[in-house]
Structures are given as structure tokens and as C-alpha cells.
Amino acid sequence: NWGIAYDATTRKPLGRAVVRIFDKKYNKLLETQVTDSEGKYAFFAGKNIYYVTADREGYERAVSPDIDLTKQSLGGVRAPIALVPKAPISSNTK
């Protein structure tokens, strides 16, 4: 089972997105991965509360809701995460 980083508009998976998992309590970066061509990623994690961020050029940073694994002995973090395309920058050239 995998988490998927995807385009919020087209719903297509995003390869080469940088996905990071953080410990919620201390806001500490634990691990970083780059999604494959199908947008897949996964982290193994212990009993704790986490959140995931995803970044890719041309998109706003995405932040997942809290992922609570405190009631599990060992779990996988595989939250789907939608990245919103950045608005094009308009140029006012005269």
C-alpha cells in the first residue's frame, strides 16, 4: 500500500515530488523521499503523531492533516497528498 502525491486539479500522480515526514510534537524532520513516476511514497513509523509535506516545482507546498499512529504498534504513513499548482506569474511588460 502506498501514499500518492497528486495534482489537486487533474488528480494525476506527481513523480519527483519531495515528500517529508515530521514528528508533530517536536516539529522534527524524520525522513525525506522522492516520489516515483507514479507519485508513490511510504514511510514506516512508530507510535506517534506525524504530518507529511510535499513539494514540487510549479506547485504550492502541501501539508497533510495529522496522522495519529499512537494506537498502533508499528505503522506505515501512506496519506494521499494533493499539490495545488501555483498561479502563473503575470508579467506587465511595456
Short mmCIF file of the C-alpha atoms (twelve columns), coordinates in Angstrom:
data_MODEL
# 
_entry.id   MODEL 
# 
loop_
_atom_site.group_PDB 
_atom_site.id 
_atom_site.type_symbol 
_atom_site.label_atom_id 
_atom_site.label_alt_id 
_atom_site.label_comp_id 
_atom_site.label_asym_id 
_atom_site.label_seq_id 
_atom_site.Cartn_x 
_atom_site.Cartn_y 
_atom_site.Cartn_z 
_atom_site.pdbx_PDB_model_num 
ATOM 1  C CA . ASN A 1  0.000  0.000  0.000   1 
ATOM 2  C CA . TRP A 2  1.373  3.409  -0.977  1 
ATOM 3  C CA . GLY A 3  0.686  7.058  -0.383  1 
ATOM 4  C CA . ILE A 4  0.250  9.094  -3.547  1 
ATOM 5  C CA . ALA A 5  1.278  12.683 -4.249  1 
ATOM 6  C CA . TYR A 6  -1.011 14.051 -6.948  1 
ATOM 7  C CA . ASP A 7  -2.079 17.199 -8.772  1 
ATOM 8  C CA . ALA A 8  -5.128 18.641 -6.987  1 
ATOM 9  C CA . THR A 9  -6.595 19.908 -10.275 1 
ATOM 10 C CA . THR A 10 -6.074 16.987 -12.646 1 
ATOM 11 C CA . ARG A 11 -5.866 14.239 -9.963  1 
ATOM 12 C CA . LYS A 12 -2.845 12.816 -11.861 1 
ATOM 13 C CA . PRO A 13 0.033  11.369 -9.805  1 
ATOM 14 C CA . LEU A 14 3.147  13.518 -9.493  1 
ATOM 15 C CA . GLY A 15 6.550  11.922 -9.871  1 
ATOM 16 C CA . ARG A 16 9.648  13.631 -8.455  1 
ATOM 17 C CA . ALA A 17 7.739  15.284 -5.606  1 
ATOM 18 C CA . VAL A 18 9.775  15.640 -2.402  1 
ATOM 19 C CA . VAL A 19 7.793  14.166 0.487   1 
ATOM 20 C CA . ARG A 20 8.882  14.657 4.096   1 
ATOM 21 C CA . ILE A 21 7.588  13.163 7.336   1 
ATOM 22 C CA . PHE A 22 7.709  15.163 10.568  1 
ATOM 23 C CA . ASP A 23 7.209  14.341 14.230  1 
ATOM 24 C CA . LYS A 24 4.237  16.538 15.220  1 
ATOM 25 C CA . LYS A 25 5.222  17.108 18.862  1 
ATOM 26 C CA . TYR A 26 8.721  18.435 18.151  1 
ATOM 27 C CA . ASN A 27 8.180  19.535 14.534  1 
ATOM 28 C CA . LYS A 28 11.240 17.416 13.687  1 
ATOM 29 C CA . LEU A 29 12.041 16.168 10.189  1 
ATOM 30 C CA . LEU A 30 12.419 12.374 10.311  1 
ATOM 31 C CA . GLU A 31 12.845 11.289 6.695   1 
ATOM 32 C CA . THR A 32 12.665 12.551 3.125   1 
ATOM 33 C CA . GLN A 33 11.685 10.648 -0.021  1 
ATOM 34 C CA . VAL A 34 11.167 11.467 -3.681  1 
ATOM 35 C CA . THR A 35 8.056  10.000 -5.271  1 
ATOM 36 C CA . ASP A 36 8.436  7.585  -8.150  1 
ATOM 37 C CA . SER A 37 6.932  8.163  -11.602 1 
ATOM 38 C CA . GLU A 38 3.516  7.099  -10.247 1 
ATOM 39 C CA . GLY A 39 3.643  9.536  -7.317  1 
ATOM 40 C CA . LYS A 40 4.138  6.718  -4.777  1 
ATOM 41 C CA . TYR A 41 5.800  7.022  -1.373  1 
ATOM 42 C CA . ALA A 42 5.607  5.373  2.076   1 
ATOM 43 C CA . PHE A 43 7.233  5.807  5.480   1 
ATOM 44 C CA . PHE A 44 7.468  3.278  8.311   1 
ATOM 45 C CA . ALA A 45 6.757  4.882  11.664  1 
ATOM 46 C CA . GLY A 46 6.239  4.019  15.321  1 
ATOM 47 C CA . LYS A 47 3.607  5.094  17.843  1 
ATOM 48 C CA . ASN A 48 3.390  8.836  17.470  1 
ATOM 49 C CA . ILE A 49 1.612  11.672 15.683  1 
ATOM 50 C CA . TYR A 50 3.058  12.772 12.358  1 
ATOM 51 C CA . TYR A 51 2.384  15.010 9.414   1 
ATOM 52 C CA . VAL A 52 3.675  14.903 5.855   1 
ATOM 53 C CA . THR A 53 4.628  17.705 3.480   1 
ATOM 54 C CA . ALA A 54 5.076  17.518 -0.285  1 
ATOM 55 C CA . ASP A 55 6.894  19.922 -2.589  1 
ATOM 56 C CA . ARG A 56 7.370  20.031 -6.325  1 
ATOM 57 C CA . GLU A 57 8.426  22.771 -8.698  1 
ATOM 58 C CA . GLY A 58 5.372  24.615 -10.017 1 
ATOM 59 C CA . TYR A 59 3.203  23.667 -7.013  1 
ATOM 60 C CA . GLU A 60 2.360  25.111 -3.628  1 
ATOM 61 C CA . ARG A 61 3.659  23.149 -0.629  1 
ATOM 62 C CA . ALA A 62 1.085  20.618 0.574   1 
ATOM 63 C CA . VAL A 63 0.754  19.690 4.248   1 
ATOM 64 C CA . SER A 64 -1.264 16.674 5.386   1 
ATOM 65 C CA . PRO A 65 -3.611 16.616 8.353   1 
ATOM 66 C CA . ASP A 66 -2.173 14.979 11.492  1 
ATOM 67 C CA . ILE A 67 -1.553 11.242 11.149  1 
ATOM 68 C CA . ASP A 68 -2.166 9.561  14.515  1 
ATOM 69 C CA . LEU A 69 -0.401 6.220  14.959  1 
ATOM 70 C CA . THR A 70 -0.438 6.278  18.783  1 
ATOM 71 C CA . LYS A 71 -2.779 3.291  18.933  1 
ATOM 72 C CA . GLN A 72 -0.698 1.127  16.567  1 
ATOM 73 C CA . SER A 73 2.462  -0.818 17.395  1 
ATOM 74 C CA . LEU A 74 4.121  -0.076 14.048  1 
ATOM 75 C CA . GLY A 75 2.533  1.566  11.094  1 
ATOM 76 C CA . GLY A 76 3.008  2.933  7.683   1 
ATOM 77 C CA . VAL A 77 2.374  6.515  6.717   1 
ATOM 78 C CA . ARG A 78 0.723  6.477  3.301   1 
ATOM 79 C CA . ALA A 79 -1.541 9.502  3.244   1 
ATOM 80 C CA . PRO A 80 -2.659 10.788 -0.156  1 
ATOM 81 C CA . ILE A 81 -1.462 14.350 -0.573  1 
ATOM 82 C CA . ALA A 82 -2.747 16.854 -3.140  1 
ATOM 83 C CA . LEU A 83 -0.483 19.582 -4.509  1 
ATOM 84 C CA . VAL A 84 -2.094 22.731 -5.882  1 
ATOM 85 C CA . PRO A 85 -0.483 24.228 -8.997  1 
ATOM 86 C CA . LYS A 86 0.986  27.706 -8.474  1 
ATOM 87 C CA . ALA A 87 -0.825 30.502 -10.256 1 
ATOM 88 C CA . PRO A 88 1.078  31.715 -13.316 1 
ATOM 89 C CA . ILE A 89 3.005  34.912 -12.731 1 
ATOM 90 C CA . SER A 90 1.714  37.666 -14.974 1 
ATOM 91 C CA . SER A 91 4.284  39.972 -16.460 1 
ATOM 92 C CA . ASN A 92 3.411  43.596 -17.060 1 
ATOM 93 C CA . THR A 93 5.941  44.481 -19.710 1 
ATOM 94 C CA . LYS A 94 5.515  47.707 -21.637 1 
# 
